[in-house]
mmCIF file of N, CA and C in Angstrom:
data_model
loop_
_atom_site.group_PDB
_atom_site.id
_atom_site.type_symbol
_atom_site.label_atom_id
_atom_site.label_comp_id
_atom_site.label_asym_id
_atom_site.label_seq_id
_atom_site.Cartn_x
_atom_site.Cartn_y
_atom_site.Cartn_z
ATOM 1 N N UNK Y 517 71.366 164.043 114.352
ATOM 2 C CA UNK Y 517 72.740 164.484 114.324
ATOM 3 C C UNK Y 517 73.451 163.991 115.571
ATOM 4 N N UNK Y 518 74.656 163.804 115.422
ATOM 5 C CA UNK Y 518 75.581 163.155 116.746
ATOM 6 C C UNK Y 518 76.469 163.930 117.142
ATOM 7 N N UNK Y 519 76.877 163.976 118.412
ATOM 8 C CA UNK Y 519 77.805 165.504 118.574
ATOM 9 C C UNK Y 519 79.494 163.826 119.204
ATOM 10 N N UNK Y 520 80.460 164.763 119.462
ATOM 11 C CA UNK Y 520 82.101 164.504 119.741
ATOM 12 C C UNK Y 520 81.424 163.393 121.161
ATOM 13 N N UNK Y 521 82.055 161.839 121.059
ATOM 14 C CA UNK Y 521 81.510 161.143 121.644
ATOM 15 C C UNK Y 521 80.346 160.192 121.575
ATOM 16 N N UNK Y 522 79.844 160.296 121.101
ATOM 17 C CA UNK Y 522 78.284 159.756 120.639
ATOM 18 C C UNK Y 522 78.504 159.000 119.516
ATOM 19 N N UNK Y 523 77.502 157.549 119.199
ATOM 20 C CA UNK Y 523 77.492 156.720 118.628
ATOM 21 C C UNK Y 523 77.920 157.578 116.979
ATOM 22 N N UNK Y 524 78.196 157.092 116.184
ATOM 23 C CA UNK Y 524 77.515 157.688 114.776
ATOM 24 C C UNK Y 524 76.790 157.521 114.276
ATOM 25 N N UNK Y 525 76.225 158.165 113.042
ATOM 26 C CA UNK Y 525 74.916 157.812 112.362
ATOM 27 C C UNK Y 525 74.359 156.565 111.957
ATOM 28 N N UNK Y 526 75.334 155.812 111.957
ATOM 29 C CA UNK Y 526 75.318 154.213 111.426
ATOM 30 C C UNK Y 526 74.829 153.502 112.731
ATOM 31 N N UNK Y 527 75.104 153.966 113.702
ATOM 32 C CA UNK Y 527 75.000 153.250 115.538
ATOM 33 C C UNK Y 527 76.452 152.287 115.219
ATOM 34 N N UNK Y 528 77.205 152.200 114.619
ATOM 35 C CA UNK Y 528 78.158 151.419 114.629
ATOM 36 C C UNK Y 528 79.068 151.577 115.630
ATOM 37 N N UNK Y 529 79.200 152.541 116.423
ATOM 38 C CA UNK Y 529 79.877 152.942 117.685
ATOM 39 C C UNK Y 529 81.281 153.084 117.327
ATOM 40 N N UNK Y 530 81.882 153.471 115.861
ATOM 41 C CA UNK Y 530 82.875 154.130 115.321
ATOM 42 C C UNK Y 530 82.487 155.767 115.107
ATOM 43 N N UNK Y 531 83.903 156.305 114.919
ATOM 44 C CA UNK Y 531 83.620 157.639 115.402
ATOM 45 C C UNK Y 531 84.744 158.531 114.626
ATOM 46 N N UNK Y 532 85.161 159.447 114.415
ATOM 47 C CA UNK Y 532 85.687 160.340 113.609
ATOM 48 C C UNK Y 532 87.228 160.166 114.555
ATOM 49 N N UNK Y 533 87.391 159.678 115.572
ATOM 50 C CA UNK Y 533 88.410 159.598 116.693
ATOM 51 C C UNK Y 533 88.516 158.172 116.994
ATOM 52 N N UNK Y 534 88.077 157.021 116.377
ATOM 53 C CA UNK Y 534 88.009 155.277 115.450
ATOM 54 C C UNK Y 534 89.598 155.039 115.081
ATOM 55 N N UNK Y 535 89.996 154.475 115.596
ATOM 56 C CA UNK Y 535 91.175 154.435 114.708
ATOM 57 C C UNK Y 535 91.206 152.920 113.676
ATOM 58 N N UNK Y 536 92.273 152.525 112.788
ATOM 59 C CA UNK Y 536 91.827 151.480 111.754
ATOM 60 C C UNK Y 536 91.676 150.197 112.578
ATOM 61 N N UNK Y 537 92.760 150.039 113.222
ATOM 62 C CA UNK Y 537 92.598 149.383 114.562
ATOM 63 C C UNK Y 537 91.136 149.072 115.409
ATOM 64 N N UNK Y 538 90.713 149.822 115.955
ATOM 65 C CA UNK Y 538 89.385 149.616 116.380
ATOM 66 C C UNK Y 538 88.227 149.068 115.653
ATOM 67 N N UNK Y 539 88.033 149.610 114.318
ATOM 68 C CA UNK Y 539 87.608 149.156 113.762
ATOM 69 C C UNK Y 539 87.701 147.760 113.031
ATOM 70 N N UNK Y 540 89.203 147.555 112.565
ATOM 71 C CA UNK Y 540 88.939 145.716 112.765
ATOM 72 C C UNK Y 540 89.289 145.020 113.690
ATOM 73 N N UNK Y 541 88.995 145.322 114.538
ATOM 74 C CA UNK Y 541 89.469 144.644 115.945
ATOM 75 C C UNK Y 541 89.396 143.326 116.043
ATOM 76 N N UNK Y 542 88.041 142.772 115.542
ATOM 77 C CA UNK Y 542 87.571 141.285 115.805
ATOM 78 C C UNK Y 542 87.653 140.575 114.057
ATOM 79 N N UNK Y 543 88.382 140.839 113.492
ATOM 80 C CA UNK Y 543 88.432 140.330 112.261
ATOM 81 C C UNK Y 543 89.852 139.675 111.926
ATOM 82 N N UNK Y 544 89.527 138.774 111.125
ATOM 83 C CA UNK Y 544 90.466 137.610 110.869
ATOM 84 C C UNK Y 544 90.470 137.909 109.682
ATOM 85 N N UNK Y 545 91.526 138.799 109.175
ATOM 86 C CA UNK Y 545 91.155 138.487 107.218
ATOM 87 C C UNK Y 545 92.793 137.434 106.547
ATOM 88 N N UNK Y 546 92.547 136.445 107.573
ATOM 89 C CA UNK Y 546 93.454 135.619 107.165
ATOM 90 C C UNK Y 546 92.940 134.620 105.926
ATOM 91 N N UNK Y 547 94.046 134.582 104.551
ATOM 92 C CA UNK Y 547 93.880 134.599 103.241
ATOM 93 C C UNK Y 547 93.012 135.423 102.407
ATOM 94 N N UNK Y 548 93.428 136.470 103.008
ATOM 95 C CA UNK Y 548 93.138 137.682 101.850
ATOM 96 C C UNK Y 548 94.407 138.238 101.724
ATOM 97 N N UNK Y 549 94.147 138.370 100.274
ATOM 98 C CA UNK Y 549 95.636 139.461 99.711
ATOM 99 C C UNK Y 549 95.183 140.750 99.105
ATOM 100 N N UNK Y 550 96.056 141.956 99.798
ATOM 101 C CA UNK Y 550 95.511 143.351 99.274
ATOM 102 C C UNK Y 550 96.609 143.959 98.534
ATOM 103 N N UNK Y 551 96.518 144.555 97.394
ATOM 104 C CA UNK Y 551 97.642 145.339 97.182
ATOM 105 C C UNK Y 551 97.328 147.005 97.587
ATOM 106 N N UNK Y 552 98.377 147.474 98.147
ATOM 107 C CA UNK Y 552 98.116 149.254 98.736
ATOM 108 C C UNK Y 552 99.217 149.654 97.957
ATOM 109 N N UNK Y 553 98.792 150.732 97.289
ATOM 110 C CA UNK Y 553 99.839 151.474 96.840
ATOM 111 C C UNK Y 553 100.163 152.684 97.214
ATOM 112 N N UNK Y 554 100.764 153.475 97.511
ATOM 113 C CA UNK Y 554 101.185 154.671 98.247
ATOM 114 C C UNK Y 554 101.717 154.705 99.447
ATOM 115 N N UNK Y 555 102.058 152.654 100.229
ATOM 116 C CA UNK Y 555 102.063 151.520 101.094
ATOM 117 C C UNK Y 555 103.901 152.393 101.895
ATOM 118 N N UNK Y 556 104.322 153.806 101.390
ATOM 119 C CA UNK Y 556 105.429 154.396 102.053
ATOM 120 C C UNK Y 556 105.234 156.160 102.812
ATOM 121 N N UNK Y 557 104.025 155.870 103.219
ATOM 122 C CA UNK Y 557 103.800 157.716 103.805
ATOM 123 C C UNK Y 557 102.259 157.464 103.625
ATOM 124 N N UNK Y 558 101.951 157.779 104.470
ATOM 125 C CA UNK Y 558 100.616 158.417 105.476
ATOM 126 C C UNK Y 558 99.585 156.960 105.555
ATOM 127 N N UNK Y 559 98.593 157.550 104.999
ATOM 128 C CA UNK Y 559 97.483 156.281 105.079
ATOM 129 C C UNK Y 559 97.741 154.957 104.473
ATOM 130 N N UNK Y 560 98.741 154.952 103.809
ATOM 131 C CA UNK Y 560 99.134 153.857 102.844
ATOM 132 C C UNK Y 560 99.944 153.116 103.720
ATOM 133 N N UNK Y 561 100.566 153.630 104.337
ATOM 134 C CA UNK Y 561 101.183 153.042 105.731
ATOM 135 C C UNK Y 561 100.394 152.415 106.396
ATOM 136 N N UNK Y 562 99.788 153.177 107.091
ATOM 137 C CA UNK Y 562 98.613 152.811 108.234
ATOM 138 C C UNK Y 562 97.652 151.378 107.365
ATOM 139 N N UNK Y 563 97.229 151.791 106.865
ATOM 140 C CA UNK Y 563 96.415 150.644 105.551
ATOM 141 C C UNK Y 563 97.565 149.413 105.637
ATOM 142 N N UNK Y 564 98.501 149.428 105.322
ATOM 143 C CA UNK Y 564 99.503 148.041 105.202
ATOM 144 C C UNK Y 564 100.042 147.471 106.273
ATOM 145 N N UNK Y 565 99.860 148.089 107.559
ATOM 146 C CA UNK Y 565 100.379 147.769 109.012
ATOM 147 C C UNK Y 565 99.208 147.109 109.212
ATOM 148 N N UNK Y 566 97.940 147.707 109.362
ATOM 149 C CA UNK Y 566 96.837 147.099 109.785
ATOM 150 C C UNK Y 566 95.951 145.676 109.180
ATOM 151 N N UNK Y 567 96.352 145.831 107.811
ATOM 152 C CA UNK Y 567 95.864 145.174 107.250
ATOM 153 C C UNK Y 567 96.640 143.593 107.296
ATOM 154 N N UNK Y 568 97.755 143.934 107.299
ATOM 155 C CA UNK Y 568 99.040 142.522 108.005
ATOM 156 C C UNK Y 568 98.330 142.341 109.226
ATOM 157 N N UNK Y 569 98.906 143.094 110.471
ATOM 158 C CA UNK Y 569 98.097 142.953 111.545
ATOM 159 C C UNK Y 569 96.804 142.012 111.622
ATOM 160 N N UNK Y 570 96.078 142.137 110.386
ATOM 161 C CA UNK Y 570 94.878 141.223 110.832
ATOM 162 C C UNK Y 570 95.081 139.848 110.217
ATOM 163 N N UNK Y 571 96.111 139.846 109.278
ATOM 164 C CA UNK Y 571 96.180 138.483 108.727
ATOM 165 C C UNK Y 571 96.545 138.344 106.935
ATOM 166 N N UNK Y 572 96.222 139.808 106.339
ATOM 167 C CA UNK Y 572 96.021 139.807 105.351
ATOM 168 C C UNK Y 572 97.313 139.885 104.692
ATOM 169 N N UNK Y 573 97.363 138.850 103.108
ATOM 170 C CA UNK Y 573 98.573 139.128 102.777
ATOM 171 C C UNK Y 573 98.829 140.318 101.952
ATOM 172 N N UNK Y 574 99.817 141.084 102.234
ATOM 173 C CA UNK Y 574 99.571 142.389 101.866
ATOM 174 C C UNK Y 574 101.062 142.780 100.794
ATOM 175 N N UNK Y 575 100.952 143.437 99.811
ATOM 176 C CA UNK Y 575 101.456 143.449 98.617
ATOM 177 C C UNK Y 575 101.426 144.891 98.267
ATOM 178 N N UNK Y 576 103.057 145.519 98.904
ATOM 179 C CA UNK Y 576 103.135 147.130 98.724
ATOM 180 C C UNK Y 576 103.454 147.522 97.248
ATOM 181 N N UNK Y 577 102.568 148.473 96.848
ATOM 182 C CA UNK Y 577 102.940 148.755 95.452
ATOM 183 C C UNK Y 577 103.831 150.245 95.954
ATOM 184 N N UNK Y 578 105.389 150.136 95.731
ATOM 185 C CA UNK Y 578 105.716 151.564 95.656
ATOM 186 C C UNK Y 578 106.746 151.755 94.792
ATOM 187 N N UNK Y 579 107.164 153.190 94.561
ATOM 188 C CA UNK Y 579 108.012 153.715 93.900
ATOM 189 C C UNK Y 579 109.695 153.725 94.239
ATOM 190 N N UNK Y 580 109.616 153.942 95.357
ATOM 191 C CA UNK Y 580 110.942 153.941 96.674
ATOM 192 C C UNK Y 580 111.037 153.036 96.989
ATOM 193 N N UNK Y 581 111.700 152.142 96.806
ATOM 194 C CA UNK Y 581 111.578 150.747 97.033
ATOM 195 C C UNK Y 581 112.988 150.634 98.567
ATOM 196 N N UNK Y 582 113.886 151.991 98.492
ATOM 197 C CA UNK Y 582 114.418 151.917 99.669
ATOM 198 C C UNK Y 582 113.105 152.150 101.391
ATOM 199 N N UNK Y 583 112.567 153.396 100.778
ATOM 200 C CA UNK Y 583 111.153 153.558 101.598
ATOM 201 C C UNK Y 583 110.542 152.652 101.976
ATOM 202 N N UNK Y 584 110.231 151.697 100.966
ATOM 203 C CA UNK Y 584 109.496 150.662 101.043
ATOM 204 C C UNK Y 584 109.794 149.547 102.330
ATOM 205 N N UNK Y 585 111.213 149.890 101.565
ATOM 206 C CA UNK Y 585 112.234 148.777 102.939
ATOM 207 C C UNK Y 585 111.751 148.580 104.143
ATOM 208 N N UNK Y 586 112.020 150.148 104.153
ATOM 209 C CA UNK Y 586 112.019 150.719 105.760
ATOM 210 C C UNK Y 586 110.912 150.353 106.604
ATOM 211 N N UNK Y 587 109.742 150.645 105.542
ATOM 212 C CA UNK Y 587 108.005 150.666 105.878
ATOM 213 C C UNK Y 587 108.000 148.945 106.478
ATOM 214 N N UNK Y 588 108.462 148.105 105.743
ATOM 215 C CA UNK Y 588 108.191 146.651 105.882
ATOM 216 C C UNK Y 588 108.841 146.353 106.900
ATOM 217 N N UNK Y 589 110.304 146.578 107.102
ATOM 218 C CA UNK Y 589 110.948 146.169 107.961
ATOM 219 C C UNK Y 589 110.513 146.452 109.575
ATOM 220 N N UNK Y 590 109.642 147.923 109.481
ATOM 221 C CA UNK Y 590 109.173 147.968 110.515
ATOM 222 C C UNK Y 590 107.938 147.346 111.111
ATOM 223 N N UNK Y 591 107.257 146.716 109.809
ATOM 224 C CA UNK Y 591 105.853 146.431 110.133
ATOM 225 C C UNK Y 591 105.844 144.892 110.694
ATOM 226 N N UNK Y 592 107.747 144.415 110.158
ATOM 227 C CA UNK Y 592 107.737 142.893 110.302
ATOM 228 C C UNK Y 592 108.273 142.884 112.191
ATOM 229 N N UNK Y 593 108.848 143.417 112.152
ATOM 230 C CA UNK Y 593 109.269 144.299 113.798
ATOM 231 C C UNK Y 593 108.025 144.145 114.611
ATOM 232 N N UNK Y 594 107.355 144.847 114.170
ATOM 233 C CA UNK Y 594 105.617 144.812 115.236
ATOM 234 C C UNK Y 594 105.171 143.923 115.124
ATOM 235 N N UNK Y 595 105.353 142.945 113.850
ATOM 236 C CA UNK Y 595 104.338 141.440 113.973
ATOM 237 C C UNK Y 595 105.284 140.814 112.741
ATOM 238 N N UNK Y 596 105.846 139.644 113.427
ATOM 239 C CA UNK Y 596 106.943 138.561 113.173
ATOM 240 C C UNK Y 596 105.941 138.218 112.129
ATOM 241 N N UNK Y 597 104.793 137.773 112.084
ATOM 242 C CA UNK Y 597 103.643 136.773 111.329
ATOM 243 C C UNK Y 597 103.348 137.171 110.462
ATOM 244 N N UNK Y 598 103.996 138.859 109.935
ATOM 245 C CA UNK Y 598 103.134 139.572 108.811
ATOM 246 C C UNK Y 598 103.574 138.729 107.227
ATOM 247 N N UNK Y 599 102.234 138.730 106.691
ATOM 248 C CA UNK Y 599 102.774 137.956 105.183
ATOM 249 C C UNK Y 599 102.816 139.427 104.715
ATOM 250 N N UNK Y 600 103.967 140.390 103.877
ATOM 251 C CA UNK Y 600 104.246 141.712 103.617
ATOM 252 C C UNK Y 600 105.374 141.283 102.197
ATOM 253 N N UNK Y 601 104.904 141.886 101.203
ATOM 254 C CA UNK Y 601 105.728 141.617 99.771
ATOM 255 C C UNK Y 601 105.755 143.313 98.989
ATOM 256 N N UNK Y 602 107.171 143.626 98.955
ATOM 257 C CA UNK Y 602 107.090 144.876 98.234
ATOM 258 C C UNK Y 602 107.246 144.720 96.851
ATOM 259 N N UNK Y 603 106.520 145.418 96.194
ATOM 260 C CA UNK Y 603 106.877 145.086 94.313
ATOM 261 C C UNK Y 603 106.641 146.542 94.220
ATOM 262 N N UNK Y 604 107.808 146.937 92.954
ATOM 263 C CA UNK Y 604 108.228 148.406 92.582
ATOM 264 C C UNK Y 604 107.069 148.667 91.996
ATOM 265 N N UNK Y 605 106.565 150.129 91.792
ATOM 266 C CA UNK Y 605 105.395 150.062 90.964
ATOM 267 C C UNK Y 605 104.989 152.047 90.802
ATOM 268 N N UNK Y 606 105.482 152.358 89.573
ATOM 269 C CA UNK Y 606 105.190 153.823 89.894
ATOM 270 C C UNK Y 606 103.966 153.851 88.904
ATOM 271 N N UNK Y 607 102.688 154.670 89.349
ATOM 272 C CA UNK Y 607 101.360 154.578 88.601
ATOM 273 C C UNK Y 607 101.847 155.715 87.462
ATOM 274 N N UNK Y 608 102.566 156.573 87.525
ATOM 275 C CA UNK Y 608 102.728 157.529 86.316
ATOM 276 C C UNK Y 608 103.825 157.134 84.767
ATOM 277 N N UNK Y 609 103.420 155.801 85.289
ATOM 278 C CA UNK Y 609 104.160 155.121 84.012
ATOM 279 C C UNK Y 609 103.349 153.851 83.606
ATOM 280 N N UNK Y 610 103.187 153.510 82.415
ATOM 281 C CA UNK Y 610 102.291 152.382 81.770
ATOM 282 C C UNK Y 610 103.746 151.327 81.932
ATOM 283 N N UNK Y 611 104.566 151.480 81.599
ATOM 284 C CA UNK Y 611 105.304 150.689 81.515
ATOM 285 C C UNK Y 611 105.842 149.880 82.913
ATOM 286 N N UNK Y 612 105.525 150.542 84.132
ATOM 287 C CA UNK Y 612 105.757 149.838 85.240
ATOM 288 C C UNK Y 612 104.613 149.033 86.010
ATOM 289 N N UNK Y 613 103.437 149.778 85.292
ATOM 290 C CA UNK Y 613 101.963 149.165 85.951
ATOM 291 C C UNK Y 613 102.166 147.986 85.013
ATOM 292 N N UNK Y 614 102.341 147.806 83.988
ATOM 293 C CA UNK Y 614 102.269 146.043 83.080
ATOM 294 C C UNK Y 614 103.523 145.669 84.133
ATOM 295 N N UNK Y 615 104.494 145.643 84.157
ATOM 296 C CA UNK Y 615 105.447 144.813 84.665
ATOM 297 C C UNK Y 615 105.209 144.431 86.300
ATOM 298 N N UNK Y 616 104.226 145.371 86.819
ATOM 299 C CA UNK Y 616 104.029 145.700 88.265
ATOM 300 C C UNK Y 616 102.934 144.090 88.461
ATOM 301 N N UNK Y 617 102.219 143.904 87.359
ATOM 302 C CA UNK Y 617 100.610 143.877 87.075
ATOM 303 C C UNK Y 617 101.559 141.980 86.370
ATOM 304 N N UNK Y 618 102.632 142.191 85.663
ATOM 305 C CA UNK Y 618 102.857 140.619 85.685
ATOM 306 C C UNK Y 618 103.362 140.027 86.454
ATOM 307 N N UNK Y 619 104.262 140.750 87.450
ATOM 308 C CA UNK Y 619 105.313 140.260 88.670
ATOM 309 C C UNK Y 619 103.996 139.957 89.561
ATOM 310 N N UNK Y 620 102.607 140.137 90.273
ATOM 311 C CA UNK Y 620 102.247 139.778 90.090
ATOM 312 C C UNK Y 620 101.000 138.676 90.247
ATOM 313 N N UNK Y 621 101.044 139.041 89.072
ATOM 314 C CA UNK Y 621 99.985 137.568 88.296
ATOM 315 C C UNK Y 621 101.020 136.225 88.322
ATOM 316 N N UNK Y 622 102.253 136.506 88.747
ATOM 317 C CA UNK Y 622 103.358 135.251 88.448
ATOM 318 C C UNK Y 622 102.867 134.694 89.879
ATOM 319 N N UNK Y 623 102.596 135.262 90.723
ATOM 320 C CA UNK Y 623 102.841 134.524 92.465
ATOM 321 C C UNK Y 623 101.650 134.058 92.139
ATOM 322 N N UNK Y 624 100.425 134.151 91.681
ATOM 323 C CA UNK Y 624 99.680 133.335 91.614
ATOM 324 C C UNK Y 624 98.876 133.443 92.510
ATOM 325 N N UNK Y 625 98.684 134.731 93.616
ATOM 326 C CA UNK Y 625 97.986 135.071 94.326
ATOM 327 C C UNK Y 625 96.435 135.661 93.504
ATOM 328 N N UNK Y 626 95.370 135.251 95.201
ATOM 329 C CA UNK Y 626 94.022 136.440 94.524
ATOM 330 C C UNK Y 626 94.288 137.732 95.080
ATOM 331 N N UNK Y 627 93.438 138.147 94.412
ATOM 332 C CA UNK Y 627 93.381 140.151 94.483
ATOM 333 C C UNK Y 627 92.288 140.177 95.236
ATOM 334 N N UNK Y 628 91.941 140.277 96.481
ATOM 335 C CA UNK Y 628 90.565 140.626 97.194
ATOM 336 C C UNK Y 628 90.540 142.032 97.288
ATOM 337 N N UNK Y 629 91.514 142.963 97.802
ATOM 338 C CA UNK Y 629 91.677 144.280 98.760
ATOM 339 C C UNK Y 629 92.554 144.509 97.538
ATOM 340 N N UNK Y 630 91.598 145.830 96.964
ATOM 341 C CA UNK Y 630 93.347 147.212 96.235
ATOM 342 C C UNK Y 630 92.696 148.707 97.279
ATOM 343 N N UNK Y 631 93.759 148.939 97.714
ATOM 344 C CA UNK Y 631 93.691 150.173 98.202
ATOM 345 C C UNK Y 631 94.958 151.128 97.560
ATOM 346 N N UNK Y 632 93.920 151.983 97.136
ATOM 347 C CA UNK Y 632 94.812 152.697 95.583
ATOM 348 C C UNK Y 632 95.087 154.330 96.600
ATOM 349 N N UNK Y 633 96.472 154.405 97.283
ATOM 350 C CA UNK Y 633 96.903 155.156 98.116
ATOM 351 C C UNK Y 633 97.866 156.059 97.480
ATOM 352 N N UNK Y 634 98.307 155.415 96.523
ATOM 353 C CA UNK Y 634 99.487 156.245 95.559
ATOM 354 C C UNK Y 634 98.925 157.317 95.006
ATOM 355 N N UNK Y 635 100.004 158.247 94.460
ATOM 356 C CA UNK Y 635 99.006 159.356 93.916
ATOM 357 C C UNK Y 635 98.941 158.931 92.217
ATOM 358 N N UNK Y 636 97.147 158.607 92.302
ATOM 359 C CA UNK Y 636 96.965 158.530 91.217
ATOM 360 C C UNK Y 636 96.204 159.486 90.439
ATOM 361 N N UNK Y 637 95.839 160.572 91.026
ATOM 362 C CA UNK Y 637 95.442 161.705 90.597
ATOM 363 C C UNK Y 637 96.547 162.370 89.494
ATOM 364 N N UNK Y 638 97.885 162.585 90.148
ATOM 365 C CA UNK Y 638 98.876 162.700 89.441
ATOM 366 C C UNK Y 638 98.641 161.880 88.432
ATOM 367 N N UNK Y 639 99.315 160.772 88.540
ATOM 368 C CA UNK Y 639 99.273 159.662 87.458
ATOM 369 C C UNK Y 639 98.407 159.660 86.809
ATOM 370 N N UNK Y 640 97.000 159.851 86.910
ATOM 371 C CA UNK Y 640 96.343 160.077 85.538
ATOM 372 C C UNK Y 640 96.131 161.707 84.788
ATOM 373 N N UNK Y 641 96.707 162.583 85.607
ATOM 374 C CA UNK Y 641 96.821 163.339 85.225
ATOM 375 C C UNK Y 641 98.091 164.163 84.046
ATOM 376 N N UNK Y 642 98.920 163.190 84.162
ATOM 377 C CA UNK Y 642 99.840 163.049 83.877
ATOM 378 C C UNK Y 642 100.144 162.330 82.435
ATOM 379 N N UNK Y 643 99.340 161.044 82.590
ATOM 380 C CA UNK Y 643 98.793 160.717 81.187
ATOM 381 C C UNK Y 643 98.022 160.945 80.494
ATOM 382 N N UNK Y 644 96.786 161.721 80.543
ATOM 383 C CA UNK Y 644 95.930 162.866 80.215
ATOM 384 C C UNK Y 644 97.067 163.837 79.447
ATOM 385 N N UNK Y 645 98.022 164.397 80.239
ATOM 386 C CA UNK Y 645 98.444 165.585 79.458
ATOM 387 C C UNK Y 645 99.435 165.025 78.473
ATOM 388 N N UNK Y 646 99.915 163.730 78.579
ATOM 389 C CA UNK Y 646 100.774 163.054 77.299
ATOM 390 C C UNK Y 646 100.025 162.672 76.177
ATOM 391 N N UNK Y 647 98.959 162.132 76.678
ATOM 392 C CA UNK Y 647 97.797 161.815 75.752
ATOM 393 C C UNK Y 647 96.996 162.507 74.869
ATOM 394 N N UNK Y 648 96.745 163.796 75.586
ATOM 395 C CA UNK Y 648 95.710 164.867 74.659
ATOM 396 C C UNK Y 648 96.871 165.746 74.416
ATOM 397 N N UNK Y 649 97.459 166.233 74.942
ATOM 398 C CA UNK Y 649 98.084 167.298 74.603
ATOM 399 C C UNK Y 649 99.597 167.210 73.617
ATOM 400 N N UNK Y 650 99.941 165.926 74.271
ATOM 401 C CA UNK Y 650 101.372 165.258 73.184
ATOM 402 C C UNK Y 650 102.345 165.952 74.174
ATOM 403 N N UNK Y 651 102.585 166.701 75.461
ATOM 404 C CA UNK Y 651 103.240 167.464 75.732
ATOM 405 C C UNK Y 651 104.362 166.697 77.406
ATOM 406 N N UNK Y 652 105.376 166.755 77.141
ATOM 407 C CA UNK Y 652 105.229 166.174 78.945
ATOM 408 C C UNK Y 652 105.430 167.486 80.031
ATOM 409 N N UNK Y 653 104.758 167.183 81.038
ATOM 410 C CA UNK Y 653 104.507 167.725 82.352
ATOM 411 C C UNK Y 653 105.949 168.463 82.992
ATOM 412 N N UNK Y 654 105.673 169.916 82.961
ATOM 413 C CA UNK Y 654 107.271 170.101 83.609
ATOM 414 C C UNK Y 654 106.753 170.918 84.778
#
């Protein structure tokens, strides 16, 4: 067992107090493309700053596409170099994940990194209750 300070169990010398930062510190993930969705509030943030930061081209899936703005504009602020692309994309609709899912497959990019940050708990919960029940969610 490891107590506050001390290597972790892995010896990886990351720690519960690690930030995303530290952890890729020495990594180049230049030509990788990730899509994050939830890429406007909390970890989905952090996930799309960092992940630019290292090189990666990064592809915000959100709903708020004013939010979205904001999120990018600041991330392009901290690093001029970020490759950062917002595409609208709400998971509690089929009809925006196909259009989300061809916009795209059009750039012609690969998919290495999905970091699925959005709430998709909702979203499938949501189609679950349209699905079995026939009913919508109020």
């Amino acid at each position: 067992m490891w107590l506050f300070g001390r290597k972790g169990p892995s010896g990886s010398g990351f720690s519960a107090s690690s930030t995303a930062e530290d952890v890729t510190q020495e990594i180049d993930a230049t030509g990788l493309t990730a899509i994050v969705t939830g890429a406007t509030s909390g970890i989905g943030i952090e996930t799309a700053r960092v992940l630019a930061l290292r090189g990666v081209h990064v592809v915000m899936g959100v709903r708020n596409m004013e939010a979205g703005k904001e999120i990018k504009e600041t991330i392009l602020r901290n690093n001029s170099t970020a490759k950062i692309v917002m595409m609208e994309l709400d998971l509690s609709s089929m009809e925006s994940v196909r259009k989300f899912t061809s916009q795209f497959n059009s750039r012609s990019l690969p998919l290495n990194i999905l970091m699925n940050h959005g709430n998709t708990i909702q979203a499938f919960q949501r189609q679950y209750r349209i699905t079995i029940c026939d009913k919508p969610y109020r």
